PDB file of N, CA and C in Angstrom:
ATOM      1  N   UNK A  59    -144.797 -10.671 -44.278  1.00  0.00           N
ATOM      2  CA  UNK A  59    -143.839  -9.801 -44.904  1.00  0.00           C
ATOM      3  C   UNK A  59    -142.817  -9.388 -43.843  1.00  0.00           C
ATOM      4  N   UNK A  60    -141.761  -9.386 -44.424  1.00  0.00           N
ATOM      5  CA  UNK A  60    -140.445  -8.598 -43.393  1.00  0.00           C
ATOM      6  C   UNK A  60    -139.686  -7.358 -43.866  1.00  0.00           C
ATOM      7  N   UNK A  61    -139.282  -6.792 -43.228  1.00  0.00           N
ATOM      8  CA  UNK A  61    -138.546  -5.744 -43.445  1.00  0.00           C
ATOM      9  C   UNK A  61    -136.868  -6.206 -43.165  1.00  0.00           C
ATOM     10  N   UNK A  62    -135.798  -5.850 -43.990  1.00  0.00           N
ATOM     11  CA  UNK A  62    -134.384  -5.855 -43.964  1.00  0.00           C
ATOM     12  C   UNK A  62    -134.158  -4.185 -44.058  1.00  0.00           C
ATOM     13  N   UNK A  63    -132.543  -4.348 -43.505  1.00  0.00           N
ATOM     14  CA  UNK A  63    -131.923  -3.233 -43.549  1.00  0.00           C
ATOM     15  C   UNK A  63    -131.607  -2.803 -45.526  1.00  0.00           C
ATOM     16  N   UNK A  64    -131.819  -1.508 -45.713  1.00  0.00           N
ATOM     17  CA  UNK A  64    -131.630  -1.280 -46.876  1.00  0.00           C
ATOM     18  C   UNK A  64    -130.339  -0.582 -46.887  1.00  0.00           C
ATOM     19  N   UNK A  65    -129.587  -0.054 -48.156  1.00  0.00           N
ATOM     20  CA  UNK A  65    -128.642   0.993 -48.535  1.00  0.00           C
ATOM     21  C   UNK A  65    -128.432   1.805 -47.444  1.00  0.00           C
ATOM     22  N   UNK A  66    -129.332   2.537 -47.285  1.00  0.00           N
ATOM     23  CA  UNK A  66    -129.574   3.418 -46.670  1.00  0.00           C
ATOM     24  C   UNK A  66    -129.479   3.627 -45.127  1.00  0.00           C
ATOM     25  N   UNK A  67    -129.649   2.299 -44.605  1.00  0.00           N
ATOM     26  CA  UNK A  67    -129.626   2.544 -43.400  1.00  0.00           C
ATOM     27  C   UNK A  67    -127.785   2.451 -43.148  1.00  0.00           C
ATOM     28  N   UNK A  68    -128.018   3.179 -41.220  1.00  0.00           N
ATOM     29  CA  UNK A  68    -126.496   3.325 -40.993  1.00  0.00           C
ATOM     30  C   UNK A  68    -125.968   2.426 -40.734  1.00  0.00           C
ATOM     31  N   UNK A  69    -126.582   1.104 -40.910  1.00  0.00           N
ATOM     32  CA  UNK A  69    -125.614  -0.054 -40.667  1.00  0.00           C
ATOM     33  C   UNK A  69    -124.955  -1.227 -41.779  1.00  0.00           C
ATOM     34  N   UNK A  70    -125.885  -0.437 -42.918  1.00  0.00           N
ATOM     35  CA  UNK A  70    -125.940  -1.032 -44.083  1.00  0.00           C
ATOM     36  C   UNK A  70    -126.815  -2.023 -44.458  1.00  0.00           C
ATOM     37  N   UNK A  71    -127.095  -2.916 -45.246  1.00  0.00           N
ATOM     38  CA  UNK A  71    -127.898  -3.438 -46.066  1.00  0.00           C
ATOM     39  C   UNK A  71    -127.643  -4.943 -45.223  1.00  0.00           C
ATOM     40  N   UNK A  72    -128.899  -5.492 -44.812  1.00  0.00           N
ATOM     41  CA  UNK A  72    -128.699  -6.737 -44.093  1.00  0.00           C
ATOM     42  C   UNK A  72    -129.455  -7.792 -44.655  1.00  0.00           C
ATOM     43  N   UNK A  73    -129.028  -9.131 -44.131  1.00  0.00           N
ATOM     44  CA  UNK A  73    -129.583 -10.426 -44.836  1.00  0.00           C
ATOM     45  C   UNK A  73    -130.411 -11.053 -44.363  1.00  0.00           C
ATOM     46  N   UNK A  74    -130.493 -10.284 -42.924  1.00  0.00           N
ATOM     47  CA  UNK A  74    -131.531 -10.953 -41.804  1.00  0.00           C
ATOM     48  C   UNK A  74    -132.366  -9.797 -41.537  1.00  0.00           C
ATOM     49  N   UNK A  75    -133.547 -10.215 -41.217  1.00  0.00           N
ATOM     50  CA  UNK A  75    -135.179  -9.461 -41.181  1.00  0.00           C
ATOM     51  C   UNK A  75    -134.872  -8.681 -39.636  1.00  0.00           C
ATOM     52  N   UNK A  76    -134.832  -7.508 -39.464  1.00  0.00           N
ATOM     53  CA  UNK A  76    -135.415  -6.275 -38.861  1.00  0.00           C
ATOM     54  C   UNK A  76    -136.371  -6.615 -38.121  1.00  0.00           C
ATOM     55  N   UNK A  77    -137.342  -6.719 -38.934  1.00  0.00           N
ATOM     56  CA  UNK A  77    -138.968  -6.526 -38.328  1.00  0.00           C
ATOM     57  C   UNK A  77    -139.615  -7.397 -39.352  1.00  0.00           C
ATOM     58  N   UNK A  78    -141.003  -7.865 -38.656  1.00  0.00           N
ATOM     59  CA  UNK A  78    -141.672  -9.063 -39.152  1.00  0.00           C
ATOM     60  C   UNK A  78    -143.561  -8.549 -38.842  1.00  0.00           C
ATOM     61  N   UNK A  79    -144.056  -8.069 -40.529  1.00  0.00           N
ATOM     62  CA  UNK A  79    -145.408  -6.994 -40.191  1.00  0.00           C
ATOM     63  C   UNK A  79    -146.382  -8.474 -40.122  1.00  0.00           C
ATOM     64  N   UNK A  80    -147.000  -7.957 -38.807  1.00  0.00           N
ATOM     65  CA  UNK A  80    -148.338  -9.026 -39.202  1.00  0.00           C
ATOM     66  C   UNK A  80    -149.604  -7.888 -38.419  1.00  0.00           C
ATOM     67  N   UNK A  81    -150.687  -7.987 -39.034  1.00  0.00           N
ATOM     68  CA  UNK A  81    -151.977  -6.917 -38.968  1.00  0.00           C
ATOM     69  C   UNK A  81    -151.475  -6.043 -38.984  1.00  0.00           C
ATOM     70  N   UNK A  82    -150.521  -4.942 -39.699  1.00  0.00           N
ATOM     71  CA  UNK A  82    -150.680  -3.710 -39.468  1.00  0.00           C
ATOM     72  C   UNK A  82    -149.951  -3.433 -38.627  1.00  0.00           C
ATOM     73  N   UNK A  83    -148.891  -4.261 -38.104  1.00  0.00           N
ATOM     74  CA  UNK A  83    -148.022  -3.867 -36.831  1.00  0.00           C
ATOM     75  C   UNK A  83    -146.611  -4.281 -37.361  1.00  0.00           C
ATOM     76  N   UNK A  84    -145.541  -4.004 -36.602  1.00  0.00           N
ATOM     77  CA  UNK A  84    -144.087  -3.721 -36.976  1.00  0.00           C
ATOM     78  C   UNK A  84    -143.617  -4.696 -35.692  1.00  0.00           C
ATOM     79  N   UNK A  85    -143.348  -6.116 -35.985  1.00  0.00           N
ATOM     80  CA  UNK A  85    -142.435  -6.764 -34.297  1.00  0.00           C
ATOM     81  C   UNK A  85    -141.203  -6.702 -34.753  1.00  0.00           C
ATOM     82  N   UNK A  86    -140.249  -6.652 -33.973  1.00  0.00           N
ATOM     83  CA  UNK A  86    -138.666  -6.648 -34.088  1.00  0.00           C
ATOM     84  C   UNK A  86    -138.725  -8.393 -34.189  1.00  0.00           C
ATOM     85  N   UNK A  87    -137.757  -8.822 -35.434  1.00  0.00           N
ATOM     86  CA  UNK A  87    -137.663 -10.087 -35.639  1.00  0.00           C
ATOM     87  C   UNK A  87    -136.064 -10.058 -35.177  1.00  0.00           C
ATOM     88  N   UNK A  88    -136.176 -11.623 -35.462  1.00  0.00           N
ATOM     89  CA  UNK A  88    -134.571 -12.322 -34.968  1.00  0.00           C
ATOM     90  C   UNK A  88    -133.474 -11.841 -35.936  1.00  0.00           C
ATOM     91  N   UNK A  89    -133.409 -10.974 -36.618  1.00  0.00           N
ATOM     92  CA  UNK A  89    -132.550  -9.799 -37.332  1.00  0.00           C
ATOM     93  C   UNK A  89    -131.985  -8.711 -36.660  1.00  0.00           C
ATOM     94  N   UNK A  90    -133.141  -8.678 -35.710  1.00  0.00           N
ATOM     95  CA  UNK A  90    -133.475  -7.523 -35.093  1.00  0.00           C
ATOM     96  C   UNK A  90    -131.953  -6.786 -33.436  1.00  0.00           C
ATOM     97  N   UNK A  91    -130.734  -6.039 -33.865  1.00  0.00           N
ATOM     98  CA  UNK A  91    -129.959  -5.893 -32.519  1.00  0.00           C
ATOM     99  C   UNK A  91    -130.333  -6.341 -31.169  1.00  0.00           C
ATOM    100  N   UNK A  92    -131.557  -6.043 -31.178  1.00  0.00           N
ATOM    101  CA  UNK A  92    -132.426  -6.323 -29.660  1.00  0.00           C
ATOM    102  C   UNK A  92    -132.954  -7.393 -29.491  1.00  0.00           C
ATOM    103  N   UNK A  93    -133.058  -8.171 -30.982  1.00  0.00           N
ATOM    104  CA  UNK A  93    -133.835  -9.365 -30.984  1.00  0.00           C
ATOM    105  C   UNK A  93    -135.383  -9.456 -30.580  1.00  0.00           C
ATOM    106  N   UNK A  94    -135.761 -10.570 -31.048  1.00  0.00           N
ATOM    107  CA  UNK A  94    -137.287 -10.602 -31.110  1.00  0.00           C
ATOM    108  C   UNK A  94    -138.308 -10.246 -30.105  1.00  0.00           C
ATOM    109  N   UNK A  95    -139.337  -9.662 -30.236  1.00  0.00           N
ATOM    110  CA  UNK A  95    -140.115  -8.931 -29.216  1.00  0.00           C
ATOM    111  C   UNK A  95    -141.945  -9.058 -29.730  1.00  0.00           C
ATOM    112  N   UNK A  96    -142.493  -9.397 -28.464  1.00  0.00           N
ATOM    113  CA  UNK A  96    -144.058  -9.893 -28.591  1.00  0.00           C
ATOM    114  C   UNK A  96    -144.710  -8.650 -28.846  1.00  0.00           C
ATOM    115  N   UNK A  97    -144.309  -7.301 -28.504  1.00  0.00           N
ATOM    116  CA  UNK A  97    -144.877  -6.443 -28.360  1.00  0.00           C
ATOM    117  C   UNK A  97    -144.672  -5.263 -29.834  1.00  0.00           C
ATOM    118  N   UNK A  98    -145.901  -4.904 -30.732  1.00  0.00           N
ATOM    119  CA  UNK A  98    -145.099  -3.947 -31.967  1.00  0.00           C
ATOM    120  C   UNK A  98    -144.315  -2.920 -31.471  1.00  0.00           C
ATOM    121  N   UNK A  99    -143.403  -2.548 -31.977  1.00  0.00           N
ATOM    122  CA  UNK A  99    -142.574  -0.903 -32.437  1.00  0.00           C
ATOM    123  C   UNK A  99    -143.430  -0.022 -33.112  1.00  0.00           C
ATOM    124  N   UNK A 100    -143.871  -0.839 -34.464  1.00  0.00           N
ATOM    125  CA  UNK A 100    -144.372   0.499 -34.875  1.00  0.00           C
ATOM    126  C   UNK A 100    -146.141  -0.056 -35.744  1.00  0.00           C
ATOM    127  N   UNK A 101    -146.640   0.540 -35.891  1.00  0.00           N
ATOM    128  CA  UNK A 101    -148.352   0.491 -36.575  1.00  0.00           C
ATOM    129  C   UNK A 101    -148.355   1.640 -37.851  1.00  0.00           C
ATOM    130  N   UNK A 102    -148.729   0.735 -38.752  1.00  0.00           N
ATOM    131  CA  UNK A 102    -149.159   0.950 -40.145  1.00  0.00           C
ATOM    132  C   UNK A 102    -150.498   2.201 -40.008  1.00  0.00           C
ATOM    133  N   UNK A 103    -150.197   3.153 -40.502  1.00  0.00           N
ATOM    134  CA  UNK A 103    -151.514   3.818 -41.093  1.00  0.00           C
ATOM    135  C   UNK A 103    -151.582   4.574 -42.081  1.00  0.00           C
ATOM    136  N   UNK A 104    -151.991   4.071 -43.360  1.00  0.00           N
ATOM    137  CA  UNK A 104    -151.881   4.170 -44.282  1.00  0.00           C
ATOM    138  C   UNK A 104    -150.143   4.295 -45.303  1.00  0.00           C
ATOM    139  N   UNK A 105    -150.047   5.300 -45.122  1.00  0.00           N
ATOM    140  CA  UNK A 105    -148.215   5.122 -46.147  1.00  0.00           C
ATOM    141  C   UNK A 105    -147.061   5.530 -44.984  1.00  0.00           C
ATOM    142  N   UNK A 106    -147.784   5.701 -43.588  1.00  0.00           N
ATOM    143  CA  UNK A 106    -146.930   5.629 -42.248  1.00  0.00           C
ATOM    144  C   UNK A 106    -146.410   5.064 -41.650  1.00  0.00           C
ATOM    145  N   UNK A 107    -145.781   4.813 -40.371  1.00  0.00           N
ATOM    146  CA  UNK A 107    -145.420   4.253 -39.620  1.00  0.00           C
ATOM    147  C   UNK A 107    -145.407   5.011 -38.546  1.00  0.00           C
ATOM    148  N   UNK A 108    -145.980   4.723 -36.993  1.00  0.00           N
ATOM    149  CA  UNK A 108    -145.945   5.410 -36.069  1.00  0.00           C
ATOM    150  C   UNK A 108    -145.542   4.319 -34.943  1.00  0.00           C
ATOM    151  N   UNK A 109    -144.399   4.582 -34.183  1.00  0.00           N
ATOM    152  CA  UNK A 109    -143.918   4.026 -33.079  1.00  0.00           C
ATOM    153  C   UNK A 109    -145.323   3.782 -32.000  1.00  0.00           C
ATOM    154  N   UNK A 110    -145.487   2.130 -31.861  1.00  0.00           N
ATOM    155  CA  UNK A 110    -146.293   1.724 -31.059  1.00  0.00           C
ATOM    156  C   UNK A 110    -145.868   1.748 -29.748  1.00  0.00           C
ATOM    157  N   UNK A 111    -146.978   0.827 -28.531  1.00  0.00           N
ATOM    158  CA  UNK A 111    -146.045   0.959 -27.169  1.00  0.00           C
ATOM    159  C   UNK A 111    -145.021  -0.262 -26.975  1.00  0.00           C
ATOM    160  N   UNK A 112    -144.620  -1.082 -27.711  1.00  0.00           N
ATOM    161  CA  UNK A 112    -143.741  -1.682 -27.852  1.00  0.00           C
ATOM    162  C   UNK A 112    -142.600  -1.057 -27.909  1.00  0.00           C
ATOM    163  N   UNK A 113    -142.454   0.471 -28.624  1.00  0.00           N
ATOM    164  CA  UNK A 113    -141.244   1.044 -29.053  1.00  0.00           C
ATOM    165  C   UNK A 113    -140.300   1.423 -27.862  1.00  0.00           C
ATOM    166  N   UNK A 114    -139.462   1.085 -27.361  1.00  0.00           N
ATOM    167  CA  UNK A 114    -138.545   1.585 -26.681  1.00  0.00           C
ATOM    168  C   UNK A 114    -138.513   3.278 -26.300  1.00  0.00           C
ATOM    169  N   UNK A 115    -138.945   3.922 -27.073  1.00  0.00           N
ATOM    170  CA  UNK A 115    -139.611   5.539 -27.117  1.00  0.00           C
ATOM    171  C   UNK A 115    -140.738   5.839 -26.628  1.00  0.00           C
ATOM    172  N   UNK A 116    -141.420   4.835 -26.923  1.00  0.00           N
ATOM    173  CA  UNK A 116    -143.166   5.036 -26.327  1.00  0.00           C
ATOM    174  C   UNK A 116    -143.660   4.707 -27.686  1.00  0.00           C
ATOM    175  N   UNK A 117    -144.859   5.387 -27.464  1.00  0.00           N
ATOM    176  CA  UNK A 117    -145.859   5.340 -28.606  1.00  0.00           C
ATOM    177  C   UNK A 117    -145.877   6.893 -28.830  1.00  0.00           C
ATOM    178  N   UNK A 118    -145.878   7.281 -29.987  1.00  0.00           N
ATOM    179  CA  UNK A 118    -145.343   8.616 -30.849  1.00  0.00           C
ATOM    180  C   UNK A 118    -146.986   8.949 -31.554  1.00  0.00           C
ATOM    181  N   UNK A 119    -146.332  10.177 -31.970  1.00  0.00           N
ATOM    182  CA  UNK A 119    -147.555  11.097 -32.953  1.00  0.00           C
ATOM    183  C   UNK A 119    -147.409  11.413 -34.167  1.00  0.00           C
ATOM    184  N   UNK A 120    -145.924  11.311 -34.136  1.00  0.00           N
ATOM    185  CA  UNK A 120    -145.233  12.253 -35.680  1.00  0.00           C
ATOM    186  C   UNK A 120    -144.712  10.273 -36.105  1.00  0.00           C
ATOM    187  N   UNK A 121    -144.838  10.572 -37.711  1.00  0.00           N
ATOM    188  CA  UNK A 121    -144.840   9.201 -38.441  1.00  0.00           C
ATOM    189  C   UNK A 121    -142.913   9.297 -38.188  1.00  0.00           C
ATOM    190  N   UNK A 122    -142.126   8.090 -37.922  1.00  0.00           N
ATOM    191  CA  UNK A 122    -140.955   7.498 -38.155  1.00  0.00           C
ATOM    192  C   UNK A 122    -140.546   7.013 -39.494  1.00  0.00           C
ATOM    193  N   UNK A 123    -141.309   6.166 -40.371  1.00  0.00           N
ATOM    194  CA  UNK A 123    -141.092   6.284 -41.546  1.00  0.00           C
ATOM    195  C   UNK A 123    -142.400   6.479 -42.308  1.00  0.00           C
ATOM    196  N   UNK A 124    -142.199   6.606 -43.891  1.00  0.00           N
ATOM    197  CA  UNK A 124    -143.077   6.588 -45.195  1.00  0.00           C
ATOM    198  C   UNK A 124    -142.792   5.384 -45.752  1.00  0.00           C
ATOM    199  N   UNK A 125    -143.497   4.508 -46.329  1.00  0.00           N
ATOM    200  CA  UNK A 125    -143.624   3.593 -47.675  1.00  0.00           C
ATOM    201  C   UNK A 125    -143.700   4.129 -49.044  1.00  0.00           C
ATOM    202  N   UNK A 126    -142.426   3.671 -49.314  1.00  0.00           N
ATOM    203  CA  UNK A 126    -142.761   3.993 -50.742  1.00  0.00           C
ATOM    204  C   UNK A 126    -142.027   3.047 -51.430  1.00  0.00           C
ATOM    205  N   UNK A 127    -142.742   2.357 -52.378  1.00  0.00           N
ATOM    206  CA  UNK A 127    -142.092   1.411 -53.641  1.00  0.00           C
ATOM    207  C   UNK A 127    -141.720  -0.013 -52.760  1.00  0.00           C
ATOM    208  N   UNK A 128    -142.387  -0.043 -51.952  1.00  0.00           N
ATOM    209  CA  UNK A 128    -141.659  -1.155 -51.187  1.00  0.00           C
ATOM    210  C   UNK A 128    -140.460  -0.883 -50.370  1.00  0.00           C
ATOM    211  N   UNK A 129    -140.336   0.257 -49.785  1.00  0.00           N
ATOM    212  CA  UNK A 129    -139.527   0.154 -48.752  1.00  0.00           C
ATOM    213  C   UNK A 129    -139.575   1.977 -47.958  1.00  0.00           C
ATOM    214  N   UNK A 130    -138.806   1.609 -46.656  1.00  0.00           N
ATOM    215  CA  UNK A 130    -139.058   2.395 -45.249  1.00  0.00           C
ATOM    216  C   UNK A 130    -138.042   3.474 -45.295  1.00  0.00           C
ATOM    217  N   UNK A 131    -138.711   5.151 -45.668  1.00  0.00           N
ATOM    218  CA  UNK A 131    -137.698   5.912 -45.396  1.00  0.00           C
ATOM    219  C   UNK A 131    -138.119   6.711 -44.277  1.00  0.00           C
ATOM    220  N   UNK A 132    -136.633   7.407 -43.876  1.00  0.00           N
ATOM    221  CA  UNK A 132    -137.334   8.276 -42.827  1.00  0.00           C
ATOM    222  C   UNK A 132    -138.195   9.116 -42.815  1.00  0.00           C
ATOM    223  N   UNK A 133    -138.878   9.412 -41.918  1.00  0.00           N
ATOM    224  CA  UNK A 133    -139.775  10.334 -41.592  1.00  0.00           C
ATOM    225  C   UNK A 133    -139.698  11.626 -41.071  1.00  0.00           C
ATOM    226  N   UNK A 134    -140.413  12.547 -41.085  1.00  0.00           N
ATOM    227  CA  UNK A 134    -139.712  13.626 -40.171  1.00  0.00           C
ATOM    228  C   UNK A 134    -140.281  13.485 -38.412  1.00  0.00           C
ATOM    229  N   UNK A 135    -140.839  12.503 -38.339  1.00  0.00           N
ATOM    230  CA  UNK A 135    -140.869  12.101 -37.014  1.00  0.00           C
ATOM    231  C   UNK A 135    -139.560  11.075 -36.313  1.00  0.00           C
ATOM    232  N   UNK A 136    -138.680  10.556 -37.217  1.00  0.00           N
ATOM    233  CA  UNK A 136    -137.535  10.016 -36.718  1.00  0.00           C
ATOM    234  C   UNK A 136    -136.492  10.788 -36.002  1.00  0.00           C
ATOM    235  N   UNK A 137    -135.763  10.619 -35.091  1.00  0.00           N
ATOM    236  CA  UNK A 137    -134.642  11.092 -34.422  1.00  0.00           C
ATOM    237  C   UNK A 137    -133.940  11.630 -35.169  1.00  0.00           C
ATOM    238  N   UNK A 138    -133.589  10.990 -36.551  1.00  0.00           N
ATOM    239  CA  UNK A 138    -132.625  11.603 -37.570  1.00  0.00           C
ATOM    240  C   UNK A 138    -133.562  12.582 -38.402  1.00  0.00           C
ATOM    241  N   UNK A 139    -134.432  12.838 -38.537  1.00  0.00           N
ATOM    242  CA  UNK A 139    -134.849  13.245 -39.702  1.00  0.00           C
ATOM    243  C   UNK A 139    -134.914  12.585 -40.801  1.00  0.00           C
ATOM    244  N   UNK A 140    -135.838  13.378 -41.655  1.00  0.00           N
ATOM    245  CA  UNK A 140    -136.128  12.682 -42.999  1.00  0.00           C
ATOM    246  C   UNK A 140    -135.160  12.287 -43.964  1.00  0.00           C
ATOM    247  N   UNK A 141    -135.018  11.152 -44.450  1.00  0.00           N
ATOM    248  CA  UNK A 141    -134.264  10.982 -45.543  1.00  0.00           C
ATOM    249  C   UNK A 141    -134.368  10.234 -47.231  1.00  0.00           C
ATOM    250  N   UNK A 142    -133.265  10.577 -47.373  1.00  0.00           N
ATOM    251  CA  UNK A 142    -133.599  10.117 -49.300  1.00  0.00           C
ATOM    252  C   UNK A 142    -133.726   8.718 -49.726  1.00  0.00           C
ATOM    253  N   UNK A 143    -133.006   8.377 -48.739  1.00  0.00           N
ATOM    254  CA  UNK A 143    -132.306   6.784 -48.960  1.00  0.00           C
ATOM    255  C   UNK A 143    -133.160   5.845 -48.210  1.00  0.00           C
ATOM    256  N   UNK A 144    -133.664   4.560 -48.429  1.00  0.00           N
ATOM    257  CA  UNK A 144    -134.644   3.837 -47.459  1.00  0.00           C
ATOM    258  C   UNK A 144    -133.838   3.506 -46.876  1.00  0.00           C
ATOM    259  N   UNK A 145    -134.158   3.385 -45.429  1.00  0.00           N
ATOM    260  CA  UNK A 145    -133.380   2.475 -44.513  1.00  0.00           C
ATOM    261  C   UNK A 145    -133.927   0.803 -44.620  1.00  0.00           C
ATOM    262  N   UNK A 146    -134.916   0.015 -44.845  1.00  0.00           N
ATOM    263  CA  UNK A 146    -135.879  -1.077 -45.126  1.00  0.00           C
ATOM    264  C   UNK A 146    -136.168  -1.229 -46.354  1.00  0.00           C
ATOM    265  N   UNK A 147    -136.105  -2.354 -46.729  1.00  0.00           N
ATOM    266  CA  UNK A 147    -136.746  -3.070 -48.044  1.00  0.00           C
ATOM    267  C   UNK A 147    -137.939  -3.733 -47.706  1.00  0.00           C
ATOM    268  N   UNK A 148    -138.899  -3.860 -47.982  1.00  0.00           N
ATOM    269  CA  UNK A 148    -140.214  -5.234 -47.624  1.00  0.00           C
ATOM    270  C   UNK A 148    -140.510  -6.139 -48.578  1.00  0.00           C
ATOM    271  N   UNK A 149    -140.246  -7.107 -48.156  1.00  0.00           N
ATOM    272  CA  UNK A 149    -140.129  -8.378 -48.878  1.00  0.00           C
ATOM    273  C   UNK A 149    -140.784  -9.539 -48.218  1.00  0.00           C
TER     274      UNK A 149
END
């Protein structure tokens, strides 16, 4: 499964994959500004997302995004704060 940029995010809605989930983990795919990376960003737990040590931030406590309906909104652990709009679709 991959994640794209949704509506919502500030760069707008993209055609190329973000991030690419395999076990429960979040890798930055070839979509990705920074481009592809061996190491996750972020780890699945349960309807969460928490910045792994892959993340450029570190590895975090407070969730970055929620799942819901198939796609990634903010969290109130994100830099921006929580929001309405998904930034990610998963597909």
């Amino acid at each position: 499964m991959k994640a794209y940029p949704d509506y919502g995010h500030p760069k707008g809605m993209g055609a190329s994959p973000w991030f690419t989930i395999r076990n429960g983990k979040l890798y930055p795919d070839y979509g990705h500004p920074q481009g592809m990376a061996a190491s996750p960003w972020f780890t699945v737990r349960g309807d969460k997302l928490y910045p792994d040590y892959g993340h450029p931030k570190g590895m975090g406590a407070s969730p970055w995004y929620t799942i819901r309906n198939g796609k990634l909104y903010p969290d109130y652990g994100h830099p921006q704060g929580t929001g309405a709009s998904p930034w990610f679709i998963l597909r």
